[in-house]
Coordinates of C-alpha atoms in Angstrom, one line a residue:
M1 CA 1.9 7.2 -16.4
K2 CA 4.6 5.0 -14.8
G3 CA 7.9 6.7 -15.4
S4 CA 6.4 9.4 -17.6
G5 CA 7.2 12.3 -15.4
K6 CA 5.4 15.0 -13.5
G7 CA 2.0 16.1 -14.7
A8 CA 1.0 12.8 -16.4
V9 CA -2.5 11.6 -16.1
I10 CA -3.0 8.4 -14.0
R11 CA -5.1 5.9 -15.9
V12 CA -7.4 4.0 -13.5
L13 CA -9.4 0.8 -14.0
V14 CA -12.2 0.1 -11.5
V15 CA -13.1 -3.5 -10.8
D16 CA -16.1 -4.1 -8.5
D17 CA -19.2 -6.2 -8.8
D18 CA -21.4 -3.4 -7.3
P19 CA -22.5 -0.9 -9.9
L20 CA -23.2 1.7 -7.3
V21 CA -19.6 1.5 -6.0
R22 CA -18.3 1.7 -9.6
S23 CA -20.4 4.7 -10.2
A24 CA -19.4 6.4 -7.0
L25 CA -15.7 5.9 -7.7
G26 CA -16.1 7.0 -11.3
L27 CA -17.8 10.3 -10.1
M28 CA -15.2 10.9 -7.5
L29 CA -12.2 10.2 -9.8
G30 CA -13.7 11.9 -12.8
G31 CA -13.4 15.3 -11.2
Q32 CA -9.6 15.1 -10.9
A33 CA -7.3 16.7 -13.5
D34 CA -4.6 14.1 -13.0
V35 CA -6.8 11.0 -12.9
E36 CA -8.8 9.3 -15.7
V37 CA -11.1 6.3 -15.3
V38 CA -10.4 4.3 -18.5
G39 CA -12.7 1.4 -17.8
E40 CA -14.9 -0.5 -15.4
A41 CA -15.3 -4.3 -14.8
S42 CA -17.8 -6.2 -12.8
D43 CA -15.6 -9.2 -11.9
G44 CA -12.0 -10.3 -11.7
R45 CA -11.9 -12.1 -15.0
E46 CA -13.3 -9.1 -16.9
G47 CA -10.9 -6.9 -14.9
I48 CA -7.9 -8.9 -16.2
T49 CA -9.2 -8.7 -19.8
L50 CA -9.6 -5.0 -19.6
A51 CA -6.3 -4.5 -17.8
V52 CA -4.5 -6.3 -20.7
S53 CA -6.3 -4.2 -23.4
L54 CA -6.4 -0.8 -21.7
R55 CA -3.1 -0.9 -19.9
P56 CA -4.1 1.2 -16.8
D57 CA -1.6 2.5 -14.4
V58 CA -3.7 1.6 -11.3
V59 CA -6.4 -0.9 -10.7
L60 CA -8.9 -0.4 -7.9
M61 CA -9.8 -4.0 -7.1
D62 CA -12.6 -5.4 -4.9
I63 CA -12.1 -8.7 -3.2
R64 CA -15.4 -10.5 -3.2
M65 CA -16.6 -10.9 -6.8
P66 CA -18.1 -13.6 -9.0
R67 CA -16.1 -15.7 -11.5
L68 CA -12.7 -14.6 -10.2
D69 CA -12.2 -12.8 -6.9
G70 CA -10.0 -9.8 -6.5
L71 CA -7.1 -11.6 -4.8
D72 CA -6.7 -14.2 -7.6
A73 CA -7.2 -11.5 -10.2
T74 CA -4.4 -9.5 -8.5
R75 CA -2.2 -12.5 -8.5
E76 CA -2.7 -13.1 -12.2
L77 CA -2.1 -9.5 -13.1
H78 CA 1.1 -9.4 -11.0
A79 CA 2.4 -12.5 -12.8
G80 CA 2.1 -10.7 -16.2
T81 CA 4.5 -8.5 -18.0
D82 CA 4.7 -4.8 -16.8
P83 CA 1.6 -5.3 -14.5
P84 CA -0.4 -2.3 -13.3
R85 CA -0.3 -1.2 -9.7
V86 CA -3.2 -2.7 -7.7
I87 CA -5.0 -1.2 -4.8
V88 CA -7.4 -3.6 -3.1
L89 CA -10.4 -1.7 -2.0
T90 CA -12.8 -3.6 0.3
T91 CA -15.3 -3.4 3.1
F92 CA -13.4 -6.1 5.0
D93 CA -10.2 -5.5 7.0
A94 CA -9.8 -9.1 8.2
D95 CA -6.1 -9.8 8.7
D96 CA -6.1 -12.8 6.4
H97 CA -7.3 -10.5 3.6
V98 CA -4.5 -8.1 4.2
V99 CA -1.8 -10.8 4.2
R100 CA -3.3 -12.6 1.2
A101 CA -3.6 -9.3 -0.8
L102 CA 0.0 -8.3 -0.1
G103 CA 1.1 -11.8 -1.0
A104 CA -0.8 -11.6 -4.2
G105 CA 1.2 -8.5 -5.2
A106 CA -1.2 -5.7 -4.2
D107 CA 0.5 -2.3 -3.9
G108 CA -2.2 -0.9 -1.5
F109 CA -5.0 -2.0 0.7
L110 CA -7.8 0.4 1.7
L111 CA -11.3 0.1 3.2
K112 CA -14.2 1.3 1.1
D113 CA -15.1 3.8 3.8
T114 CA -11.8 5.5 3.4
P115 CA -12.4 9.2 2.8
P116 CA -12.3 10.2 -0.9
V117 CA -9.3 12.4 -0.4
E118 CA -7.3 9.5 1.1
I119 CA -8.3 7.2 -1.8
L120 CA -7.0 9.8 -4.3
T121 CA -3.8 10.2 -2.3
A122 CA -3.4 6.4 -2.3
I123 CA -3.8 6.3 -6.1
R124 CA -1.2 9.0 -6.6
R125 CA 1.3 7.4 -4.3
V126 CA 0.9 3.9 -5.7
A127 CA 1.1 5.2 -9.2
D128 CA 4.4 6.8 -8.2
G129 CA 5.7 3.4 -7.0
E130 CA 5.0 4.0 -3.3
P131 CA 3.0 1.2 -1.5
M132 CA 0.0 2.4 0.4
L133 CA -1.7 0.9 3.4
S134 CA -4.3 2.7 5.5
P135 CA -3.2 3.2 9.2
S136 CA -5.9 0.7 10.4
V137 CA -4.7 -1.9 7.9
T138 CA -1.1 -1.4 8.9
R139 CA -2.1 -1.8 12.5
T140 CA -4.0 -5.0 11.6
L141 CA -1.0 -6.4 9.8
I142 CA 1.4 -5.6 12.7
D143 CA -1.0 -7.2 15.2
R144 CA -1.3 -10.3 13.0
L145 CA 2.5 -10.7 12.8
R146 CA 3.0 -10.1 16.5
A147 CA 0.3 -12.6 17.4
E148 CA 2.3 -15.3 15.6
H149 CA 5.1 -15.1 18.2
D150 CA 5.1 -16.0 21.9
D151 CA 6.2 -13.7 24.7
T152 CA 9.9 -14.8 24.5
E153 CA 10.0 -14.3 20.7
T154 CA 8.3 -10.9 21.2
T155 CA 11.0 -9.9 23.7
D156 CA 13.6 -10.9 21.2
R157 CA 11.9 -9.0 18.4
V158 CA 11.9 -5.8 20.6
A159 CA 15.6 -6.2 21.3
D160 CA 16.4 -6.9 17.6
A161 CA 14.4 -3.8 16.5
E162 CA 16.2 -1.6 19.0
C163 CA 19.6 -2.9 17.8
R164 CA 18.8 -2.3 14.2
L165 CA 17.4 1.2 14.9
A166 CA 20.6 2.0 16.8
L167 CA 22.5 1.7 13.5
L168 CA 20.7 4.7 12.0
T169 CA 21.8 8.3 11.9
D170 CA 19.5 10.8 13.6
R171 CA 18.0 11.9 10.3
E172 CA 17.4 8.2 9.2
R173 CA 15.7 7.6 12.5
D174 CA 13.4 10.6 12.0
V175 CA 12.5 9.2 8.6
A176 CA 11.9 5.7 10.0
L177 CA 9.6 7.1 12.7
A178 CA 7.6 9.0 10.0
V179 CA 7.3 5.9 7.9
G180 CA 6.1 4.1 11.0
R181 CA 3.3 6.7 11.4
G182 CA 2.2 6.0 7.8
L183 CA 3.4 9.3 6.2
S184 CA 4.2 9.4 2.5
N185 CA 7.5 10.6 1.1
A186 CA 6.0 14.0 0.3
E187 CA 4.6 14.3 3.8
I188 CA 7.9 13.3 5.4
A189 CA 9.7 15.9 3.2
V190 CA 7.4 18.7 4.4
E191 CA 7.7 17.6 8.1
L192 CA 11.5 17.2 8.1
H193 CA 12.2 20.1 5.6
L194 CA 13.8 17.8 3.1
S195 CA 13.4 17.3 -0.7
V196 CA 11.3 14.3 -1.8
A197 CA 14.4 12.9 -3.5
T198 CA 16.4 13.1 -0.2
V199 CA 13.6 11.3 1.6
K200 CA 13.6 8.5 -1.0
A201 CA 17.3 8.2 -0.6
H202 CA 16.9 7.9 3.2
V203 CA 14.2 5.2 2.8
S204 CA 16.5 3.2 0.4
R205 CA 19.2 3.3 3.1
L206 CA 16.6 2.2 5.7
F207 CA 15.9 -0.9 3.6
D208 CA 19.6 -1.8 3.7
K209 CA 20.3 -0.9 7.4
L210 CA 17.2 -2.4 8.8
Q211 CA 17.4 -5.4 6.5
V212 CA 13.9 -5.0 5.2
T213 CA 12.3 -4.9 1.8
N214 CA 9.3 -2.6 2.2
R215 CA 7.8 0.2 4.2
V216 CA 5.5 -2.0 6.2
Q217 CA 8.5 -3.8 7.6
I218 CA 10.1 -0.5 8.5
A219 CA 6.8 0.3 10.4
I220 CA 6.9 -3.0 12.1
C221 CA 10.5 -2.4 13.3
V222 CA 9.6 1.0 14.7
H223 CA 6.5 -0.4 16.4
D224 CA 8.4 -3.3 17.8
A225 CA 10.8 -0.9 19.4
G226 CA 7.9 0.9 21.0
L227 CA 8.6 4.2 19.2
V228 CA 5.1 4.7 17.6

C-alpha cells in the first residue's frame, strides 16, 4: 500500500498473544473495504517471521508477549529493509513503554481500549506515513519529558518555545496549534480550509523552523508555550 496511491488496500498483521484480542481486531478490521488482515501471530518472534513473508503495510503489535516482546520485535522489524509501519497497541500507558516504543521505531502507540473508529483512523494515518499517538499517550510523553527538567530548565524551555513559535507565520502557527491538539493532516485541512497537500507543506516547514523532527516535538513546543 505504501506509495501505491489512493484507494489501495492496507495490509495489516495482528501480533498479540491473546486469541480473543486477535479475534476482536480481525472482526473489526475485516469489515473495512480499505483494510485487509493478512495474518495473525501469537508472539513477537512469529510476528517477525510473518512480517517478512507477508509484507504487511501495518503491524498492530502488543507489548507483553512470550518468546519476544513487542518492543524488541518492533526494533528488529525497524532494522530491516523496507520495514512495515508499526502501531504498538497495549493495555499499559506507562511512560517508559511510550518512550521505549518510539525509540524502537514504532509509528504509533494506542491503548487497547481506544474506540474502534480511532484504531482504524490510526491505521490509515500510519499507513500514509503520518505517526499517530493517542491524546493520552501524547500527554504522558510530554509530562515525562517535562519531569526530567527542574524549574529553571522549564522556564528556559517555555522561553525557547515562545521564541521559536514567534518565527512562524500566522498560518504556520495555526497548523502548529492543530498538531499540538493531536489533529491529523486531513482534520487540519478541514478545520483551516486548506488542501491536505498544503497542510503537509506547512508541517514540513514547521520541522525546519521549530528545529524538530516529528509531530510529537511540535506538540511539545506548543504545550511548552502554554498554547494548548
